[in-house]
Amino acid sequence: MRIGIDVGGTNTDAVLMDGMEVLSSTKTPTTANVTDGITAALRTIIADSGLDVAKLDAVMIGTTHFTNAVVERRRLQPTACIRLGLPATACLPPLVDWPGDLADVLGRHTYLAHGGHEFDGREISPFDPDEIRRIAEDIKQNGVNAIAISSVFSPVNAAFEEKAAEVVKQVMPEANITLSSTIGRIGLLERENAAIMNACLRELAMKTVSGFKAALAAMNISAPFFISQNDGTLMNADFAADHPVLTFASGPTNSMRGAAFLSGLKDAIVVDVGGTTTDIGVLQQGFPRVAAMAVNIGGVRTNFRMPDTLSIGLGGGSIIATDPVRVGPQSVGYELTSKARVFGGEVLTTTDIAVAAGQAKIGDRDRVSGLDSGLVTSVQDRIEEMVNVSVDRMKTSATPVPVIVVGGGSILIQREIEGTSEMVKPHHYAVANAIGAAIAQVGGETDKVFSLAEMGRDEALAQAKQEATDRAVSAGADADTVEIVDVEEVPLAYLPGNATRIMVKAVGDLVGG
Amino acid sequence: MLRQVALEDTHAVAIGAGILGTGGGGNTYLGRIWLEQELRQRGVNCTVIAADDVADDAMVCAIGTMGAPTVGIEKLLRGSEFVTALRTLEDHIGSSFAALVVSEIGGSNGLRPLIAGLQLGLPVVDGDGMGRAFPELQMDTFAIGGVPLTPMALADSHGNAVVFHHLDSPLKAEQYARSLTVELGGSAALAMPVMSGEQLKRFVIRGTLSLAKRMGDVVLASRLRGADAADEVASLANGRVLFRGKVVDVERRTTRGFARGKLTIAPFGGADEVMDIVFQNENLVAWLGGEVVCTVPDLICILNLEDGEPIGTELLRYGLRVAVLGLPAPIELKTPEALAVVGPEAFGYPAIPFQPLPGNLL
């Protein structure tokens, strides 16, 4: 048996699953310190199901906590970035093209140093330990502890990033260092951006992960726990504490995987209505369609492989303005159960409108009975329009497709959506994301440069696929369930021997899950 | 007609240059943010002039970078390479340049003369030598028209600058420059050809910088409305949308320094005629249901259906929803002399005759 938990900005959801069966589920408000919400959700699940916690095989947690921290510019550490590549790369220093407010929060501590490699492995300029030492001393003097290190072509040769980290550690043994080569792919600025975001989140990540551990310990749960990453696969807790950026898209991924599982549909549009936003994505063969273009997170360009989702400011906590009628994007968020009218508050939210319209029976309906019916209808019209336009934008053709509506705010969606063949609101729709976390798989990746002149494309691909499969199995996947889910080939022009970088990802079910 | 490029114009010019890149020419994002940084720091706009405003006896020169896009997004430039290359060439010929020229409007090289123009305080001519992107130096209208490509200068981030004084053919200039580029780390600034105003006016394809700006404006305006920009962009250049569909296969290989490959696009809604496109850095030939519908030098441009953003061949991947545009080549590329250098045969398709789309790019 396994427990899946989704910690969203508004709600913390949990499900208990035995194989493919959902035994119990709960939804509780997310708390400011995250841990209390998880503890509350676990307590409810265990009480409702009478679970013997010793029988748990694993606990999976999905969280948008780190994404929200970047978007809200909260709880981020001042961070320095050291880039190795001089004299090249100086035309666009680190943090270039970042939103000004976010760069201010991080403190604009950017340093260019010598080093870096050419595409063919030659050094751009020699590594200079004294230069790095001087930079580290300056960073220390500025009281900055989080450091991202990037070096030109580090995905091909990470040696200079590693050397620089050693030198920095000599000056600042406690420094919290992220190497760009451990985070991203070729594309210096995007990879460096991801490394900087990772560095500024590390302290929050360590606190959060130890909070998760404490919450589980408090419930006497000793089963291993995992955190879900962007692609829907799992990473263990310690790895997650070091790589918080890898959780950035896990929210939409989990909810889409959960929607596919609950509905049995493999090709559909998923509309996930949360407390603050609605995320619309597309399922292809049961997996989220991946965005092909660079993805912006909180205004920062990255080259992560993210689900292609459209996010609009519509959720169960969205605040209604009445003159003129406007829905969101501001939301009462996790304070819905104290601030919404039906819960005794004074803020008019979309949930109040749904209750007034008779779409949902929650809270105290009498508190919204005096609402003008014209207002209720115009808010409903506005919501319908927002959803119709967004679903249409995500569709690939005019052909009607099924739509799966999930998430706690699903009560807002009552009317038929234009251009869809059917609307499915599966059982347990409100906790689809926790289910997506609970059914998450284990992945293995390989990323190597092959000389196709020596072995040919087919043989190189076969070798890369085998390596990825082996890694998935050693990470805990059941060998019989491992599938190759992604293959990417990037030719490196000018390299002799038709050199091509091949990246393969394999995933399988967790053994014993 | 474009008279200057200011901060608020950079996005549109970058998108338009990306579209005219016909899948190649390199991503314009880095060039755009670099240009924006230069505009902000210098507090002046780029001056754009018409080719006909250049005096016959003035000296002008084109500037850009040579190299692999994969290297370009990883090993960013120092920033001084263009100035180094141009100053070296000025020293070599013993006279100063009055204006800079775009050699290749398509892709990243469409923006670089604007950066160099700001750095040197020189105007940039509204026009270029290709009206699109091509992979090799001998493929611009200046070389085709007989302007010698030498003397030319290459410069790297270390301040190394090399002048090729004389090479007896454009093809040899291409080969020597590319070999040296590999030695310089796979990406280098390249200044060439040096021309008189009289030569410029004879061979330049006029108005392509303005065209890029107009295309970008349409894409940005459509994006705000949530509309599909493809038809309007195509009509700006007298072309049409050849196909809309989803990328279902991409096969790539790198040979002799070029990223070659083939992609297949399947239509929406179950019709069974697919579009196949072969590329060598740029898109070269498009077939619909097995019939050739567009060939180089006509432009085959692929736009993301979602937001009108041009998609470089290196970004093509399964599942992408795209519009394929066919734009007629500029008239300068349709002479027998030009077709010998940039027609289908020059790219390895001797059996495919050039069947021009009606009209001209401008």
PDB file of N, CA, C and O in Angstrom, chain A residues 415-473:
ATOM      1  N   ARG A 415     -21.070  23.825 -16.821  1.00  0.00           N
ATOM      2  CA  ARG A 415     -21.615  23.891 -18.175  1.00  0.00           C
ATOM      3  C   ARG A 415     -20.721  23.143 -19.143  1.00  0.00           C
ATOM      4  O   ARG A 415     -19.514  23.000 -18.914  1.00  0.00           O
ATOM      5  N   GLU A 416     -21.313  22.717 -20.233  1.00  0.00           N
ATOM      6  CA  GLU A 416     -20.582  22.020 -21.277  1.00  0.00           C
ATOM      7  C   GLU A 416     -19.473  22.925 -21.834  1.00  0.00           C
ATOM      8  O   GLU A 416     -19.675  24.123 -21.993  1.00  0.00           O
ATOM      9  N   ILE A 417     -18.308  22.335 -22.117  1.00  0.00           N
ATOM     10  CA  ILE A 417     -17.206  23.120 -22.677  1.00  0.00           C
ATOM     11  C   ILE A 417     -17.236  22.979 -24.194  1.00  0.00           C
ATOM     12  O   ILE A 417     -17.344  21.871 -24.718  1.00  0.00           O
ATOM     13  N   GLU A 418     -17.129  24.088 -24.901  1.00  0.00           N
ATOM     14  CA  GLU A 418     -17.197  24.075 -26.366  1.00  0.00           C
ATOM     15  C   GLU A 418     -16.116  23.190 -26.973  1.00  0.00           C
ATOM     16  O   GLU A 418     -14.979  23.172 -26.497  1.00  0.00           O
ATOM     17  N   GLY A 419     -16.479  22.470 -28.024  1.00  0.00           N
ATOM     18  CA  GLY A 419     -15.500  21.706 -28.786  1.00  0.00           C
ATOM     19  C   GLY A 419     -15.044  20.429 -28.096  1.00  0.00           C
ATOM     20  O   GLY A 419     -14.013  19.870 -28.448  1.00  0.00           O
ATOM     21  N   THR A 420     -15.774  19.973 -27.099  1.00  0.00           N
ATOM     22  CA  THR A 420     -15.389  18.730 -26.427  1.00  0.00           C
ATOM     23  C   THR A 420     -16.466  17.679 -26.677  1.00  0.00           C
ATOM     24  O   THR A 420     -17.640  18.004 -26.880  1.00  0.00           O
ATOM     25  N   SER A 421     -16.051  16.405 -26.686  1.00  0.00           N
ATOM     26  CA  SER A 421     -16.991  15.334 -26.987  1.00  0.00           C
ATOM     27  C   SER A 421     -17.717  14.873 -25.724  1.00  0.00           C
ATOM     28  O   SER A 421     -18.861  14.457 -25.774  1.00  0.00           O
ATOM     29  N   GLU A 422     -17.052  14.922 -24.605  1.00  0.00           N
ATOM     30  CA  GLU A 422     -17.699  14.549 -23.347  1.00  0.00           C
ATOM     31  C   GLU A 422     -16.928  15.177 -22.203  1.00  0.00           C
ATOM     32  O   GLU A 422     -15.750  15.511 -22.329  1.00  0.00           O
ATOM     33  N   MET A 423     -17.599  15.378 -21.080  1.00  0.00           N
ATOM     34  CA  MET A 423     -16.921  15.895 -19.904  1.00  0.00           C
ATOM     35  C   MET A 423     -16.943  14.810 -18.835  1.00  0.00           C
ATOM     36  O   MET A 423     -17.995  14.312 -18.469  1.00  0.00           O
ATOM     37  N   VAL A 424     -15.763  14.425 -18.402  1.00  0.00           N
ATOM     38  CA  VAL A 424     -15.666  13.374 -17.395  1.00  0.00           C
ATOM     39  C   VAL A 424     -15.195  13.998 -16.087  1.00  0.00           C
ATOM     40  O   VAL A 424     -14.168  14.675 -16.044  1.00  0.00           O
ATOM     41  N   LYS A 425     -15.998  13.813 -15.032  1.00  0.00           N
ATOM     42  CA  LYS A 425     -15.529  14.194 -13.691  1.00  0.00           C
ATOM     43  C   LYS A 425     -15.409  12.898 -12.909  1.00  0.00           C
ATOM     44  O   LYS A 425     -16.351  12.418 -12.322  1.00  0.00           O
ATOM     45  N   PRO A 426     -14.221  12.311 -12.951  1.00  0.00           N
ATOM     46  CA  PRO A 426     -14.101  10.979 -12.358  1.00  0.00           C
ATOM     47  C   PRO A 426     -14.298  11.016 -10.835  1.00  0.00           C
ATOM     48  O   PRO A 426     -14.163  12.062 -10.204  1.00  0.00           O
ATOM     49  N   HIS A 427     -14.633   9.842 -10.287  1.00  0.00           N
ATOM     50  CA  HIS A 427     -14.674   9.655  -8.857  1.00  0.00           C
ATOM     51  C   HIS A 427     -13.308  10.066  -8.304  1.00  0.00           C
ATOM     52  O   HIS A 427     -12.299   9.875  -8.955  1.00  0.00           O
ATOM     53  N   HIS A 428     -13.269  10.645  -7.119  1.00  0.00           N
ATOM     54  CA  HIS A 428     -12.011  11.110  -6.505  1.00  0.00           C
ATOM     55  C   HIS A 428     -11.383  12.254  -7.302  1.00  0.00           C
ATOM     56  O   HIS A 428     -10.180  12.497  -7.183  1.00  0.00           O
ATOM     57  N   TYR A 429     -12.190  12.952  -8.143  1.00  0.00           N
ATOM     58  CA  TYR A 429     -11.627  14.027  -8.970  1.00  0.00           C
ATOM     59  C   TYR A 429     -10.884  15.077  -8.164  1.00  0.00           C
ATOM     60  O   TYR A 429      -9.938  15.697  -8.634  1.00  0.00           O
ATOM     61  N   ALA A 430     -11.343  15.274  -6.914  1.00  0.00           N
ATOM     62  CA  ALA A 430     -10.772  16.369  -6.134  1.00  0.00           C
ATOM     63  C   ALA A 430      -9.348  16.070  -5.680  1.00  0.00           C
ATOM     64  O   ALA A 430      -8.615  16.976  -5.289  1.00  0.00           O
ATOM     65  N   VAL A 431      -8.939  14.794  -5.737  1.00  0.00           N
ATOM     66  CA  VAL A 431      -7.597  14.445  -5.261  1.00  0.00           C
ATOM     67  C   VAL A 431      -6.762  13.787  -6.365  1.00  0.00           C
ATOM     68  O   VAL A 431      -5.874  12.991  -6.089  1.00  0.00           O
ATOM     69  N   ALA A 432      -7.059  14.138  -7.607  1.00  0.00           N
ATOM     70  CA  ALA A 432      -6.346  13.527  -8.744  1.00  0.00           C
ATOM     71  C   ALA A 432      -4.830  13.704  -8.627  1.00  0.00           C
ATOM     72  O   ALA A 432      -4.057  12.796  -8.964  1.00  0.00           O
ATOM     73  N   ASN A 433      -4.395  14.867  -8.141  1.00  0.00           N
ATOM     74  CA  ASN A 433      -2.952  15.104  -8.063  1.00  0.00           C
ATOM     75  C   ASN A 433      -2.282  14.198  -7.032  1.00  0.00           C
ATOM     76  O   ASN A 433      -1.178  13.714  -7.257  1.00  0.00           O
ATOM     77  N   ALA A 434      -2.965  13.949  -5.902  1.00  0.00           N
ATOM     78  CA  ALA A 434      -2.385  13.034  -4.910  1.00  0.00           C
ATOM     79  C   ALA A 434      -2.328  11.621  -5.475  1.00  0.00           C
ATOM     80  O   ALA A 434      -1.377  10.868  -5.226  1.00  0.00           O
ATOM     81  N   ILE A 435      -3.344  11.270  -6.275  1.00  0.00           N
ATOM     82  CA  ILE A 435      -3.335   9.952  -6.914  1.00  0.00           C
ATOM     83  C   ILE A 435      -2.188   9.872  -7.929  1.00  0.00           C
ATOM     84  O   ILE A 435      -1.475   8.881  -7.995  1.00  0.00           O
ATOM     85  N   GLY A 436      -2.002  10.950  -8.685  1.00  0.00           N
ATOM     86  CA  GLY A 436      -0.881  10.988  -9.625  1.00  0.00           C
ATOM     87  C   GLY A 436       0.444  10.779  -8.917  1.00  0.00           C
ATOM     88  O   GLY A 436       1.334  10.087  -9.423  1.00  0.00           O
ATOM     89  N   ALA A 437       0.588  11.363  -7.716  1.00  0.00           N
ATOM     90  CA  ALA A 437       1.819  11.155  -6.942  1.00  0.00           C
ATOM     91  C   ALA A 437       1.922   9.698  -6.505  1.00  0.00           C
ATOM     92  O   ALA A 437       2.992   9.082  -6.601  1.00  0.00           O
ATOM     93  N   ALA A 438       0.794   9.132  -6.058  1.00  0.00           N
ATOM     94  CA  ALA A 438       0.820   7.770  -5.526  1.00  0.00           C
ATOM     95  C   ALA A 438       1.156   6.729  -6.594  1.00  0.00           C
ATOM     96  O   ALA A 438       1.763   5.706  -6.302  1.00  0.00           O
ATOM     97  N   ILE A 439       0.748   7.001  -7.852  1.00  0.00           N
ATOM     98  CA  ILE A 439       1.012   6.008  -8.907  1.00  0.00           C
ATOM     99  C   ILE A 439       2.308   6.316  -9.657  1.00  0.00           C
ATOM    100  O   ILE A 439       2.625   5.678 -10.647  1.00  0.00           O
ATOM    101  N   ALA A 440       3.072   7.315  -9.166  1.00  0.00           N
ATOM    102  CA  ALA A 440       4.273   7.727  -9.891  1.00  0.00           C
ATOM    103  C   ALA A 440       5.266   6.585  -9.997  1.00  0.00           C
ATOM    104  O   ALA A 440       5.302   5.679  -9.166  1.00  0.00           O
ATOM    105  N   GLN A 441       6.059   6.674 -11.039  1.00  0.00           N
ATOM    106  CA  GLN A 441       6.992   5.598 -11.347  1.00  0.00           C
ATOM    107  C   GLN A 441       8.431   6.024 -11.068  1.00  0.00           C
ATOM    108  O   GLN A 441       8.687   7.167 -10.689  1.00  0.00           O
ATOM    109  N   VAL A 442       9.336   5.074 -11.279  1.00  0.00           N
ATOM    110  CA  VAL A 442      10.746   5.351 -11.053  1.00  0.00           C
ATOM    111  C   VAL A 442      11.440   5.448 -12.405  1.00  0.00           C
ATOM    112  O   VAL A 442      11.148   4.658 -13.301  1.00  0.00           O
ATOM    113  N   GLY A 443      12.314   6.418 -12.544  1.00  0.00           N
ATOM    114  CA  GLY A 443      12.942   6.625 -13.843  1.00  0.00           C
ATOM    115  C   GLY A 443      14.441   6.417 -13.816  1.00  0.00           C
ATOM    116  O   GLY A 443      15.072   6.408 -12.761  1.00  0.00           O
ATOM    117  N   GLY A 444      15.002   6.244 -14.999  1.00  0.00           N
ATOM    118  CA  GLY A 444      16.447   6.195 -15.174  1.00  0.00           C
ATOM    119  C   GLY A 444      16.785   6.945 -16.444  1.00  0.00           C
ATOM    120  O   GLY A 444      16.020   6.914 -17.401  1.00  0.00           O
ATOM    121  N   GLU A 445      17.909   7.661 -16.435  1.00  0.00           N
ATOM    122  CA  GLU A 445      18.263   8.466 -17.607  1.00  0.00           C
ATOM    123  C   GLU A 445      19.697   8.221 -18.001  1.00  0.00           C
ATOM    124  O   GLU A 445      20.533   7.923 -17.147  1.00  0.00           O
ATOM    125  N   THR A 446      19.952   8.369 -19.278  1.00  0.00           N
ATOM    126  CA  THR A 446      21.343   8.403 -19.714  1.00  0.00           C
ATOM    127  C   THR A 446      21.514   9.557 -20.683  1.00  0.00           C
ATOM    128  O   THR A 446      20.565   9.953 -21.350  1.00  0.00           O
ATOM    129  N   ASP A 447      22.691  10.105 -20.722  1.00  0.00           N
ATOM    130  CA  ASP A 447      22.962  11.304 -21.511  1.00  0.00           C
ATOM    131  C   ASP A 447      24.431  11.247 -21.916  1.00  0.00           C
ATOM    132  O   ASP A 447      25.299  11.505 -21.104  1.00  0.00           O
ATOM    133  N   LYS A 448      24.705  10.823 -23.137  1.00  0.00           N
ATOM    134  CA  LYS A 448      26.086  10.595 -23.543  1.00  0.00           C
ATOM    135  C   LYS A 448      26.310  11.030 -24.979  1.00  0.00           C
ATOM    136  O   LYS A 448      25.368  11.087 -25.763  1.00  0.00           O
ATOM    137  N   VAL A 449      27.544  11.296 -25.315  1.00  0.00           N
ATOM    138  CA  VAL A 449      27.890  11.595 -26.700  1.00  0.00           C
ATOM    139  C   VAL A 449      28.409  10.319 -27.362  1.00  0.00           C
ATOM    140  O   VAL A 449      29.316   9.673 -26.844  1.00  0.00           O
ATOM    141  N   PHE A 450      27.777   9.935 -28.445  1.00  0.00           N
ATOM    142  CA  PHE A 450      28.181   8.740 -29.183  1.00  0.00           C
ATOM    143  C   PHE A 450      28.790   9.149 -30.515  1.00  0.00           C
ATOM    144  O   PHE A 450      28.339  10.116 -31.133  1.00  0.00           O
ATOM    145  N   SER A 451      29.768   8.400 -30.952  1.00  0.00           N
ATOM    146  CA  SER A 451      30.316   8.628 -32.282  1.00  0.00           C
ATOM    147  C   SER A 451      29.611   7.681 -33.250  1.00  0.00           C
ATOM    148  O   SER A 451      29.871   6.484 -33.276  1.00  0.00           O
ATOM    149  N   LEU A 452      28.694   8.226 -34.038  1.00  0.00           N
ATOM    150  CA  LEU A 452      27.886   7.374 -34.897  1.00  0.00           C
ATOM    151  C   LEU A 452      28.687   6.795 -36.060  1.00  0.00           C
ATOM    152  O   LEU A 452      28.265   5.841 -36.695  1.00  0.00           O
ATOM    153  N   ALA A 453      29.855   7.376 -36.331  1.00  0.00           N
ATOM    154  CA  ALA A 453      30.691   6.819 -37.390  1.00  0.00           C
ATOM    155  C   ALA A 453      31.209   5.445 -36.979  1.00  0.00           C
ATOM    156  O   ALA A 453      31.441   4.578 -37.801  1.00  0.00           O
ATOM    157  N   GLU A 454      31.365   5.260 -35.662  1.00  0.00           N
ATOM    158  CA  GLU A 454      31.923   3.998 -35.186  1.00  0.00           C
ATOM    159  C   GLU A 454      30.869   2.909 -35.026  1.00  0.00           C
ATOM    160  O   GLU A 454      31.113   1.751 -35.286  1.00  0.00           O
ATOM    161  N   MET A 455      29.682   3.267 -34.541  1.00  0.00           N
ATOM    162  CA  MET A 455      28.726   2.203 -34.229  1.00  0.00           C
ATOM    163  C   MET A 455      27.385   2.298 -34.952  1.00  0.00           C
ATOM    164  O   MET A 455      26.619   1.360 -34.946  1.00  0.00           O
ATOM    165  N   GLY A 456      27.065   3.402 -35.591  1.00  0.00           N
ATOM    166  CA  GLY A 456      25.773   3.502 -36.259  1.00  0.00           C
ATOM    167  C   GLY A 456      24.680   3.920 -35.286  1.00  0.00           C
ATOM    168  O   GLY A 456      24.759   3.668 -34.083  1.00  0.00           O
ATOM    169  N   ARG A 457      23.652   4.545 -35.834  1.00  0.00           N
ATOM    170  CA  ARG A 457      22.611   5.140 -35.010  1.00  0.00           C
ATOM    171  C   ARG A 457      21.842   4.075 -34.214  1.00  0.00           C
ATOM    172  O   ARG A 457      21.577   4.238 -33.028  1.00  0.00           O
ATOM    173  N   ASP A 458      21.501   2.965 -34.882  1.00  0.00           N
ATOM    174  CA  ASP A 458      20.679   1.953 -34.223  1.00  0.00           C
ATOM    175  C   ASP A 458      21.384   1.354 -33.004  1.00  0.00           C
ATOM    176  O   ASP A 458      20.801   1.210 -31.941  1.00  0.00           O
ATOM    177  N   GLU A 459      22.671   1.060 -33.210  1.00  0.00           N
ATOM    178  CA  GLU A 459      23.416   0.442 -32.113  1.00  0.00           C
ATOM    179  C   GLU A 459      23.585   1.421 -30.948  1.00  0.00           C
ATOM    180  O   GLU A 459      23.452   1.060 -29.778  1.00  0.00           O
ATOM    181  N   ALA A 460      23.856   2.697 -31.286  1.00  0.00           N
ATOM    182  CA  ALA A 460      24.018   3.708 -30.246  1.00  0.00           C
ATOM    183  C   ALA A 460      22.724   3.880 -29.461  1.00  0.00           C
ATOM    184  O   ALA A 460      22.729   3.956 -28.229  1.00  0.00           O
ATOM    185  N   LEU A 461      21.604   3.934 -30.189  1.00  0.00           N
ATOM    186  CA  LEU A 461      20.309   4.078 -29.515  1.00  0.00           C
ATOM    187  C   LEU A 461      20.038   2.886 -28.613  1.00  0.00           C
ATOM    188  O   LEU A 461      19.578   3.038 -27.479  1.00  0.00           O
ATOM    189  N   ALA A 462      20.334   1.689 -29.121  1.00  0.00           N
ATOM    190  CA  ALA A 462      20.076   0.489 -28.334  1.00  0.00           C
ATOM    191  C   ALA A 462      20.903   0.507 -27.050  1.00  0.00           C
ATOM    192  O   ALA A 462      20.409   0.193 -25.963  1.00  0.00           O
ATOM    193  N   GLN A 463      22.161   0.919 -27.191  1.00  0.00           N
ATOM    194  CA  GLN A 463      23.027   0.963 -26.012  1.00  0.00           C
ATOM    195  C   GLN A 463      22.526   1.989 -24.990  1.00  0.00           C
ATOM    196  O   GLN A 463      22.475   1.720 -23.788  1.00  0.00           O
ATOM    197  N   ALA A 464      22.120   3.168 -25.487  1.00  0.00           N
ATOM    198  CA  ALA A 464      21.618   4.206 -24.584  1.00  0.00           C
ATOM    199  C   ALA A 464      20.340   3.748 -23.893  1.00  0.00           C
ATOM    200  O   ALA A 464      20.134   3.970 -22.695  1.00  0.00           O
ATOM    201  N   LYS A 465      19.455   3.095 -24.638  1.00  0.00           N
ATOM    202  CA  LYS A 465      18.194   2.620 -24.050  1.00  0.00           C
ATOM    203  C   LYS A 465      18.461   1.578 -22.967  1.00  0.00           C
ATOM    204  O   LYS A 465      17.811   1.582 -21.922  1.00  0.00           O
ATOM    205  N   GLN A 466      19.434   0.699 -23.236  1.00  0.00           N
ATOM    206  CA  GLN A 466      19.751  -0.329 -22.244  1.00  0.00           C
ATOM    207  C   GLN A 466      20.278   0.311 -20.960  1.00  0.00           C
ATOM    208  O   GLN A 466      19.884  -0.067 -19.847  1.00  0.00           O
ATOM    209  N   GLU A 467      21.133   1.318 -21.106  1.00  0.00           N
ATOM    210  CA  GLU A 467      21.683   1.982 -19.924  1.00  0.00           C
ATOM    211  C   GLU A 467      20.590   2.659 -19.108  1.00  0.00           C
ATOM    212  O   GLU A 467      20.577   2.583 -17.879  1.00  0.00           O
ATOM    213  N   ALA A 468      19.669   3.332 -19.802  1.00  0.00           N
ATOM    214  CA  ALA A 468      18.583   4.013 -19.094  1.00  0.00           C
ATOM    215  C   ALA A 468      17.712   2.993 -18.370  1.00  0.00           C
ATOM    216  O   ALA A 468      17.294   3.204 -17.216  1.00  0.00           O
ATOM    217  N   THR A 469      17.438   1.875 -19.024  1.00  0.00           N
ATOM    218  CA  THR A 469      16.630   0.818 -18.420  1.00  0.00           C
ATOM    219  C   THR A 469      17.322   0.272 -17.170  1.00  0.00           C
ATOM    220  O   THR A 469      16.695   0.133 -16.110  1.00  0.00           O
ATOM    221  N   ASP A 470      18.623   0.007 -17.286  1.00  0.00           N
ATOM    222  CA  ASP A 470      19.371  -0.515 -16.136  1.00  0.00           C
ATOM    223  C   ASP A 470      19.319   0.462 -14.961  1.00  0.00           C
ATOM    224  O   ASP A 470      19.181   0.059 -13.812  1.00  0.00           O
ATOM    225  N   ARG A 471      19.423   1.740 -15.282  1.00  0.00           N
ATOM    226  CA  ARG A 471      19.404   2.736 -14.204  1.00  0.00           C
ATOM    227  C   ARG A 471      18.040   2.800 -13.524  1.00  0.00           C
ATOM    228  O   ARG A 471      17.940   2.990 -12.322  1.00  0.00           O
ATOM    229  N   ALA A 472      16.971   2.677 -14.317  1.00  0.00           N
ATOM    230  CA  ALA A 472      15.630   2.691 -13.733  1.00  0.00           C
ATOM    231  C   ALA A 472      15.465   1.503 -12.784  1.00  0.00           C
ATOM    232  O   ALA A 472      14.948   1.630 -11.680  1.00  0.00           O
ATOM    233  N   VAL A 473      15.966   0.345 -13.226  1.00  0.00           N
ATOM    234  CA  VAL A 473      15.850  -0.860 -12.394  1.00  0.00           C
ATOM    235  C   VAL A 473      16.662  -0.685 -11.113  1.00  0.00           C
ATOM    236  O   VAL A 473      16.179  -0.988 -10.012  1.00  0.00           O
TER     237      VAL A 473
END
